[in-house]
PDB file of C-alpha atoms in Angstrom:
ATOM      1  CA  GLU A   1      16.369 -12.031   3.232  1.00  0.00           C
ATOM      2  CA  ALA A   2      14.901  -9.746   5.868  1.00  0.00           C
ATOM      3  CA  GLY A   3      11.793  -7.838   4.950  1.00  0.00           C
ATOM      4  CA  VAL A   4      10.905  -4.248   5.676  1.00  0.00           C
ATOM      5  CA  THR A   5      11.026  -3.578   9.381  1.00  0.00           C
ATOM      6  CA  GLN A   6       9.456  -0.765  11.340  1.00  0.00           C
ATOM      7  CA  PHE A   7      10.023   0.463  14.856  1.00  0.00           C
ATOM      8  CA  PRO A   8       8.221   0.800  17.154  1.00  0.00           C
ATOM      9  CA  SER A   9       5.260  -1.426  16.483  1.00  0.00           C
ATOM     10  CA  HIS A  10       3.091   0.697  18.743  1.00  0.00           C
ATOM     11  CA  SER A  11       3.460   4.173  20.166  1.00  0.00           C
ATOM     12  CA  VAL A  12       1.155   6.000  22.523  1.00  0.00           C
ATOM     13  CA  ILE A  13       1.920   9.665  23.122  1.00  0.00           C
ATOM     14  CA  GLU A  14       0.141  12.745  24.328  1.00  0.00           C
ATOM     15  CA  LYS A  15      -0.872  15.629  22.154  1.00  0.00           C
ATOM     16  CA  GLY A  16       2.006  18.036  21.724  1.00  0.00           C
ATOM     17  CA  GLN A  17       4.722  15.448  22.155  1.00  0.00           C
ATOM     18  CA  THR A  18       7.187  14.347  19.523  1.00  0.00           C
ATOM     19  CA  VAL A  19       7.403  10.878  18.031  1.00  0.00           C
ATOM     20  CA  THR A  20       9.911   9.417  15.612  1.00  0.00           C
ATOM     21  CA  LEU A  21       9.101   6.366  13.548  1.00  0.00           C
ATOM     22  CA  ARG A  22      11.801   4.327  11.887  1.00  0.00           C
ATOM     23  CA  CYS A  23      11.776   2.198   8.771  1.00  0.00           C
ATOM     24  CA  ASP A  24      14.476  -0.148   7.577  1.00  0.00           C
ATOM     25  CA  PRO A  25      13.900  -1.111   3.950  1.00  0.00           C
ATOM     26  CA  ILE A  26      15.026  -4.284   2.266  1.00  0.00           C
ATOM     27  CA  SER A  27      18.750  -4.083   1.635  1.00  0.00           C
ATOM     28  CA  GLY A  28      19.523  -2.691  -1.804  1.00  0.00           C
ATOM     29  CA  HIS A  29      16.131  -1.101  -2.353  1.00  0.00           C
ATOM     30  CA  ASP A  30      16.541   2.441  -3.587  1.00  0.00           C
ATOM     31  CA  ASN A  31      12.867   3.384  -3.278  1.00  0.00           C
ATOM     32  CA  LEU A  32      11.299   3.952   0.111  1.00  0.00           C
ATOM     33  CA  TYR A  33       7.725   5.034   0.722  1.00  0.00           C
ATOM     34  CA  TRP A  34       5.697   6.161   3.711  1.00  0.00           C
ATOM     35  CA  TYR A  35       1.944   5.688   3.929  1.00  0.00           C
ATOM     36  CA  ARG A  36      -0.640   6.298   6.627  1.00  0.00           C
ATOM     37  CA  ARG A  37      -3.999   4.779   7.379  1.00  0.00           C
ATOM     38  CA  VAL A  38      -6.265   6.712   9.651  1.00  0.00           C
ATOM     39  CA  MET A  39      -8.996   4.580  11.196  1.00  0.00           C
ATOM     40  CA  GLY A  40     -11.880   4.052   8.830  1.00  0.00           C
ATOM     41  CA  LYS A  41     -10.092   5.634   5.904  1.00  0.00           C
ATOM     42  CA  GLU A  42      -7.999   4.405   3.020  1.00  0.00           C
ATOM     43  CA  ILE A  43      -4.238   4.011   3.082  1.00  0.00           C
ATOM     44  CA  LYS A  44      -2.773   7.309   1.928  1.00  0.00           C
ATOM     45  CA  PHE A  45       0.584   8.001   0.354  1.00  0.00           C
ATOM     46  CA  LEU A  46       2.820  10.396   2.277  1.00  0.00           C
ATOM     47  CA  LEU A  47       6.114  10.499   0.443  1.00  0.00           C
ATOM     48  CA  HIS A  48       8.653   8.689  -1.703  1.00  0.00           C
ATOM     49  CA  PHE A  49      12.431   8.625  -1.411  1.00  0.00           C
ATOM     50  CA  VAL A  50      14.803   7.547  -4.121  1.00  0.00           C
ATOM     51  CA  LYS A  51      17.973   6.811  -2.223  1.00  0.00           C
ATOM     52  CA  GLU A  52      18.374   9.853   0.037  1.00  0.00           C
ATOM     53  CA  SER A  53      16.393  12.271  -2.131  1.00  0.00           C
ATOM     54  CA  LYS A  54      12.717  13.090  -1.742  1.00  0.00           C
ATOM     55  CA  GLN A  55      11.135  12.191  -5.062  1.00  0.00           C
ATOM     56  CA  ASP A  56       7.592  13.086  -4.102  1.00  0.00           C
ATOM     57  CA  GLU A  57       6.408  14.516  -0.800  1.00  0.00           C
ATOM     58  CA  SER A  58       3.044  15.730  -2.018  1.00  0.00           C
ATOM     59  CA  GLY A  59       1.182  13.540   0.445  1.00  0.00           C
ATOM     60  CA  MET A  60       2.739  14.973   3.588  1.00  0.00           C
ATOM     61  CA  PRO A  61      -0.153  16.485   5.530  1.00  0.00           C
ATOM     62  CA  ASN A  62       1.622  19.527   6.969  1.00  0.00           C
ATOM     63  CA  ASN A  63       4.941  20.830   8.237  1.00  0.00           C
ATOM     64  CA  ARG A  64       4.629  18.965  11.511  1.00  0.00           C
ATOM     65  CA  PHE A  65       5.811  15.913   9.606  1.00  0.00           C
ATOM     66  CA  LEU A  66       9.476  15.554   8.711  1.00  0.00           C
ATOM     67  CA  ALA A  67      10.918  12.573   6.879  1.00  0.00           C
ATOM     68  CA  GLU A  68      14.587  11.872   6.394  1.00  0.00           C
ATOM     69  CA  ARG A  69      16.659   9.190   4.783  1.00  0.00           C
ATOM     70  CA  THR A  70      20.252  10.057   5.465  1.00  0.00           C
ATOM     71  CA  GLY A  71      22.682   7.885   3.570  1.00  0.00           C
ATOM     72  CA  GLY A  72      19.911   6.322   1.572  1.00  0.00           C
ATOM     73  CA  THR A  73      19.372   3.440   3.968  1.00  0.00           C
ATOM     74  CA  TYR A  74      16.861   3.619   6.805  1.00  0.00           C
ATOM     75  CA  SER A  75      14.317   6.394   7.085  1.00  0.00           C
ATOM     76  CA  THR A  76      12.703   8.251   9.949  1.00  0.00           C
ATOM     77  CA  LEU A  77       9.383  10.037  10.093  1.00  0.00           C
ATOM     78  CA  LYS A  78       9.093  12.586  12.857  1.00  0.00           C
ATOM     79  CA  VAL A  79       5.846  14.126  13.987  1.00  0.00           C
ATOM     80  CA  GLN A  80       6.334  17.294  16.026  1.00  0.00           C
ATOM     81  CA  PRO A  81       4.144  18.309  17.746  1.00  0.00           C
ATOM     82  CA  ALA A  82       1.698  15.443  17.465  1.00  0.00           C
ATOM     83  CA  GLU A  83      -2.031  16.154  17.190  1.00  0.00           C
ATOM     84  CA  LEU A  84      -5.002  13.889  17.801  1.00  0.00           C
ATOM     85  CA  GLU A  85      -5.699  13.520  14.085  1.00  0.00           C
ATOM     86  CA  ASP A  86      -2.217  12.040  13.553  1.00  0.00           C
ATOM     87  CA  SER A  87      -3.349   8.769  15.110  1.00  0.00           C
ATOM     88  CA  GLY A  88      -3.297   5.861  12.722  1.00  0.00           C
ATOM     89  CA  VAL A  89      -1.087   3.156  11.295  1.00  0.00           C
ATOM     90  CA  TYR A  90       2.029   4.306   9.485  1.00  0.00           C
ATOM     91  CA  PHE A  91       3.330   1.929   6.860  1.00  0.00           C
ATOM     92  CA  CYS A  92       6.684   1.915   5.192  1.00  0.00           C
ATOM     93  CA  ALA A  93       7.408   0.160   1.919  1.00  0.00           C
ATOM     94  CA  SER A  94      10.424  -0.295  -0.287  1.00  0.00           C
ATOM     95  CA  SER A  95      11.042  -1.335  -3.858  1.00  0.00           C
ATOM     96  CA  GLN A  96      14.103  -2.200  -5.831  1.00  0.00           C
ATOM     97  CA  GLY A  97      13.543   0.164  -8.699  1.00  0.00           C
ATOM     98  CA  ILE A  98      12.162   0.129 -12.188  1.00  0.00           C
ATOM     99  CA  ASN A  99      13.423  -1.550 -15.290  1.00  0.00           C
ATOM    100  CA  ARG A 100      11.247  -0.516 -18.142  1.00  0.00           C
ATOM    101  CA  LYS A 101      11.535  -0.103 -21.837  1.00  0.00           C
ATOM    102  CA  PRO A 102       9.425   2.800 -23.108  1.00  0.00           C
ATOM    103  CA  HIS A 103       5.745   1.764 -23.015  1.00  0.00           C
ATOM    104  CA  GLY A 104       6.779  -1.719 -22.064  1.00  0.00           C
ATOM    105  CA  PRO A 105       6.077  -3.958 -19.090  1.00  0.00           C
ATOM    106  CA  LEU A 106       7.244  -2.770 -15.733  1.00  0.00           C
ATOM    107  CA  THR A 107       9.508  -4.828 -13.584  1.00  0.00           C
ATOM    108  CA  ASN A 108      10.963  -4.490 -10.126  1.00  0.00           C
ATOM    109  CA  ASN A 109       8.391  -1.987  -8.963  1.00  0.00           C
ATOM    110  CA  GLU A 110       6.756  -4.239  -6.404  1.00  0.00           C
ATOM    111  CA  GLN A 111       6.528  -2.452  -3.109  1.00  0.00           C
ATOM    112  CA  PHE A 112       7.213  -4.586  -0.050  1.00  0.00           C
ATOM    113  CA  PHE A 113       5.446  -3.357   3.031  1.00  0.00           C
ATOM    114  CA  GLY A 114       6.465  -3.390   6.649  1.00  0.00           C
ATOM    115  CA  PRO A 115       4.053  -4.383   9.433  1.00  0.00           C
ATOM    116  CA  GLY A 116       3.328  -0.764  10.295  1.00  0.00           C
ATOM    117  CA  THR A 117       3.575   1.399  13.389  1.00  0.00           C
ATOM    118  CA  ARG A 118       0.326   2.052  15.212  1.00  0.00           C
ATOM    119  CA  LEU A 119       0.446   5.593  16.574  1.00  0.00           C
ATOM    120  CA  THR A 120      -2.076   6.722  19.156  1.00  0.00           C
ATOM    121  CA  VAL A 121      -2.146  10.372  20.159  1.00  0.00           C
ATOM    122  CA  LEU A 122      -4.110  11.054  23.338  1.00  0.00           C
TER     123      LEU A 122
ATOM    124  CA  ALA B   1      -5.073  12.268 -10.779  1.00  0.00           C
ATOM    125  CA  GLN B   2      -5.500   8.613  -9.969  1.00  0.00           C
ATOM    126  CA  SER B   3      -8.249   7.113  -7.842  1.00  0.00           C
ATOM    127  CA  VAL B   4      -9.517   3.676  -6.889  1.00  0.00           C
ATOM    128  CA  THR B   5     -12.994   2.606  -5.881  1.00  0.00           C
ATOM    129  CA  GLN B   6     -13.618  -0.694  -4.159  1.00  0.00           C
ATOM    130  CA  LEU B   7     -17.273  -1.638  -3.977  1.00  0.00           C
ATOM    131  CA  GLY B   8     -18.260  -3.130  -0.660  1.00  0.00           C
ATOM    132  CA  SER B   9     -16.355  -2.625   2.557  1.00  0.00           C
ATOM    133  CA  HIS B  10     -17.306  -6.181   3.555  1.00  0.00           C
ATOM    134  CA  VAL B  11     -17.910  -9.198   1.343  1.00  0.00           C
ATOM    135  CA  SER B  12     -19.098 -12.494   2.791  1.00  0.00           C
ATOM    136  CA  VAL B  13     -18.896 -15.788   0.912  1.00  0.00           C
ATOM    137  CA  SER B  14     -19.247 -19.417   1.864  1.00  0.00           C
ATOM    138  CA  GLU B  15     -16.222 -21.663   1.945  1.00  0.00           C
ATOM    139  CA  GLY B  16     -15.811 -23.171  -1.524  1.00  0.00           C
ATOM    140  CA  ALA B  17     -17.776 -20.407  -3.241  1.00  0.00           C
ATOM    141  CA  LEU B  18     -16.525 -17.941  -5.814  1.00  0.00           C
ATOM    142  CA  VAL B  19     -14.774 -14.850  -4.500  1.00  0.00           C
ATOM    143  CA  LEU B  20     -15.289 -11.598  -6.413  1.00  0.00           C
ATOM    144  CA  LEU B  21     -13.873  -8.343  -5.104  1.00  0.00           C
ATOM    145  CA  ARG B  22     -14.542  -5.326  -7.259  1.00  0.00           C
ATOM    146  CA  CYS B  23     -12.137  -2.538  -8.126  1.00  0.00           C
ATOM    147  CA  ASN B  24     -12.593   0.355 -10.509  1.00  0.00           C
ATOM    148  CA  TYR B  25      -9.886   2.872 -11.185  1.00  0.00           C
ATOM    149  CA  SER B  26      -9.403   6.272 -12.703  1.00  0.00           C
ATOM    150  CA  SER B  27      -6.051   7.210 -14.130  1.00  0.00           C
ATOM    151  CA  SER B  28      -4.768   9.971 -16.367  1.00  0.00           C
ATOM    152  CA  VAL B  29      -1.887   7.768 -17.515  1.00  0.00           C
ATOM    153  CA  PRO B  30      -1.728   4.093 -18.487  1.00  0.00           C
ATOM    154  CA  PRO B  31      -2.211   2.473 -15.118  1.00  0.00           C
ATOM    155  CA  TYR B  32      -0.206  -0.045 -13.200  1.00  0.00           C
ATOM    156  CA  LEU B  33      -2.620  -1.851 -10.901  1.00  0.00           C
ATOM    157  CA  PHE B  34      -2.101  -3.972  -7.826  1.00  0.00           C
ATOM    158  CA  TRP B  35      -4.016  -6.075  -5.356  1.00  0.00           C
ATOM    159  CA  TYR B  36      -2.615  -6.359  -1.843  1.00  0.00           C
ATOM    160  CA  VAL B  37      -3.855  -8.469   1.059  1.00  0.00           C
ATOM    161  CA  GLN B  38      -3.463  -7.761   4.748  1.00  0.00           C
ATOM    162  CA  TYR B  39      -3.892 -10.561   7.237  1.00  0.00           C
ATOM    163  CA  PRO B  40      -4.509  -9.612  10.869  1.00  0.00           C
ATOM    164  CA  ASN B  41      -1.487  -8.077  12.565  1.00  0.00           C
ATOM    165  CA  GLN B  42       0.618  -8.278   9.418  1.00  0.00           C
ATOM    166  CA  GLY B  43       1.824  -5.915   6.720  1.00  0.00           C
ATOM    167  CA  LEU B  44       0.452  -5.729   3.215  1.00  0.00           C
ATOM    168  CA  GLN B  45       1.401  -8.549   0.881  1.00  0.00           C
ATOM    169  CA  LEU B  46       1.255  -8.321  -2.885  1.00  0.00           C
ATOM    170  CA  LEU B  47      -1.257 -10.709  -4.451  1.00  0.00           C
ATOM    171  CA  LEU B  48      -0.788  -9.723  -8.072  1.00  0.00           C
ATOM    172  CA  LYS B  49      -0.035  -6.818 -10.369  1.00  0.00           C
ATOM    173  CA  TYR B  50      -0.933  -5.594 -13.844  1.00  0.00           C
ATOM    174  CA  THR B  51       1.902  -3.886 -15.691  1.00  0.00           C
ATOM    175  CA  SER B  52       0.595  -3.632 -19.271  1.00  0.00           C
ATOM    176  CA  ALA B  53       1.494  -7.151 -20.290  1.00  0.00           C
ATOM    177  CA  ALA B  54      -1.247  -9.812 -20.144  1.00  0.00           C
ATOM    178  CA  THR B  55      -4.672  -8.509 -19.183  1.00  0.00           C
ATOM    179  CA  LEU B  56      -5.449 -11.629 -17.144  1.00  0.00           C
ATOM    180  CA  VAL B  57      -3.065 -11.698 -14.239  1.00  0.00           C
ATOM    181  CA  LYS B  58      -2.543 -14.682 -11.987  1.00  0.00           C
ATOM    182  CA  GLY B  59      -1.358 -14.177  -8.466  1.00  0.00           C
ATOM    183  CA  ILE B  60      -0.603 -16.123  -5.356  1.00  0.00           C
ATOM    184  CA  ASN B  61      -3.012 -18.373  -3.456  1.00  0.00           C
ATOM    185  CA  GLY B  62      -5.172 -19.018  -6.514  1.00  0.00           C
ATOM    186  CA  PHE B  63      -6.258 -15.416  -7.040  1.00  0.00           C
ATOM    187  CA  GLU B  64      -6.437 -13.735 -10.406  1.00  0.00           C
ATOM    188  CA  ALA B  65      -7.589 -10.422 -11.808  1.00  0.00           C
ATOM    189  CA  GLU B  66      -8.558  -9.174 -15.235  1.00  0.00           C
ATOM    190  CA  PHE B  67      -7.701  -5.722 -16.494  1.00  0.00           C
ATOM    191  CA  LYS B  68     -10.568  -4.296 -18.551  1.00  0.00           C
ATOM    192  CA  LYS B  69      -9.690  -0.917 -19.962  1.00  0.00           C
ATOM    193  CA  SER B  70     -13.162  -0.303 -21.410  1.00  0.00           C
ATOM    194  CA  GLU B  71     -14.703  -0.782 -17.988  1.00  0.00           C
ATOM    195  CA  THR B  72     -11.763   0.739 -16.047  1.00  0.00           C
ATOM    196  CA  SER B  73     -11.942  -2.304 -13.821  1.00  0.00           C
ATOM    197  CA  PHE B  74      -9.506  -4.715 -12.202  1.00  0.00           C
ATOM    198  CA  HIS B  75     -11.708  -7.139 -10.265  1.00  0.00           C
ATOM    199  CA  LEU B  76     -10.137  -9.846  -8.133  1.00  0.00           C
ATOM    200  CA  THR B  77     -11.468 -13.392  -8.270  1.00  0.00           C
ATOM    201  CA  LYS B  78     -10.833 -16.810  -6.825  1.00  0.00           C
ATOM    202  CA  PRO B  79     -12.857 -19.852  -7.924  1.00  0.00           C
ATOM    203  CA  SER B  80     -13.144 -21.451  -4.486  1.00  0.00           C
ATOM    204  CA  ALA B  81     -12.831 -19.595  -1.199  1.00  0.00           C
ATOM    205  CA  HIS B  82     -10.854 -21.045   1.671  1.00  0.00           C
ATOM    206  CA  MET B  83     -11.093 -20.114   5.313  1.00  0.00           C
ATOM    207  CA  SER B  84      -7.504 -18.844   5.162  1.00  0.00           C
ATOM    208  CA  ASP B  85      -8.544 -16.213   2.608  1.00  0.00           C
ATOM    209  CA  ALA B  86     -10.256 -14.180   5.311  1.00  0.00           C
ATOM    210  CA  ALA B  87      -8.396 -10.869   5.297  1.00  0.00           C
ATOM    211  CA  GLU B  88      -8.617  -7.296   4.076  1.00  0.00           C
ATOM    212  CA  TYR B  89      -7.919  -6.726   0.392  1.00  0.00           C
ATOM    213  CA  PHE B  90      -6.727  -3.509  -1.189  1.00  0.00           C
ATOM    214  CA  CYS B  91      -6.717  -2.442  -4.800  1.00  0.00           C
ATOM    215  CA  ALA B  92      -4.114   0.167  -5.728  1.00  0.00           C
ATOM    216  CA  VAL B  93      -2.921   2.150  -8.719  1.00  0.00           C
ATOM    217  CA  THR B  94       0.389   3.911  -9.173  1.00  0.00           C
ATOM    218  CA  ARG B  95       0.147   7.651  -8.826  1.00  0.00           C
ATOM    219  CA  GLY B  96       2.103   8.224 -11.981  1.00  0.00           C
ATOM    220  CA  GLY B  97       5.105   6.346 -13.272  1.00  0.00           C
ATOM    221  CA  GLY B  98       6.022   2.851 -12.350  1.00  0.00           C
ATOM    222  CA  ALA B  99       7.995   3.516  -9.200  1.00  0.00           C
ATOM    223  CA  ASP B 100       5.677   6.178  -7.840  1.00  0.00           C
ATOM    224  CA  GLY B 101       3.695   5.858  -4.663  1.00  0.00           C
ATOM    225  CA  LEU B 102       0.374   4.059  -4.689  1.00  0.00           C
ATOM    226  CA  THR B 103      -3.184   5.312  -4.452  1.00  0.00           C
ATOM    227  CA  PHE B 104      -5.280   2.774  -2.562  1.00  0.00           C
ATOM    228  CA  GLY B 105      -8.921   1.942  -2.419  1.00  0.00           C
ATOM    229  CA  LYS B 106     -10.630   1.845   0.961  1.00  0.00           C
ATOM    230  CA  GLY B 107     -10.203  -1.902   1.279  1.00  0.00           C
ATOM    231  CA  THR B 108     -12.620  -4.805   1.387  1.00  0.00           C
ATOM    232  CA  HIS B 109     -12.886  -7.219   4.283  1.00  0.00           C
ATOM    233  CA  LEU B 110     -13.428 -10.726   2.960  1.00  0.00           C
ATOM    234  CA  ILE B 111     -15.395 -12.906   5.360  1.00  0.00           C
ATOM    235  CA  ILE B 112     -15.520 -16.651   4.785  1.00  0.00           C
ATOM    236  CA  GLN B 113     -18.533 -18.493   6.175  1.00  0.00           C
ATOM    237  CA  PRO B 114     -18.001 -22.161   7.059  1.00  0.00           C
TER     238      PRO B 114
END
């Protein structure tokens, strides 16, 4: 079974340009997440899709970032226009879903991560 | 709000020695806790997870972690370090419910001395 894939692996752009990152989750996974790690900082949550709907986008830094997941399969994260502080590694993750009895153990919530896209804004 | 603190950005141990990576969390809801590992040029891989079942959780590659509610800790241990364990390790807690996004600690680089 293929894992989470991300494209491109690296992207170098100039300030003010537009970049689109793509994530293909594991087939059948309803949950898709985007994270970002700026150099020297912790990995930060950006947003969470359940199928094609945005479940939680509270981590999106500003309106220069637009995430979509049309059809509930792959997702794109567009940065327009890019700024210097957008540089970092963008990770995508997917999970199958949750199967939980009230207050009981959680199953199927493991998030599988892609290798990341390293974005450099000059 | 949830938060994770990992003590020590770098931990160095000798091959064959005990590995102890510390993680303390803060959560307003019963937490689900995770340890991930990232090897160079790879994505994050799940080592183990705590999901309110057993408090001592065994993971892959001989790692285990113990959930201690009274100490709000979820430290990662391995009895005997191997050179292949050199990597960056991340502790994480779910932001809310089980399928929510994760809040990560800053990561700890584990260095194995020969």
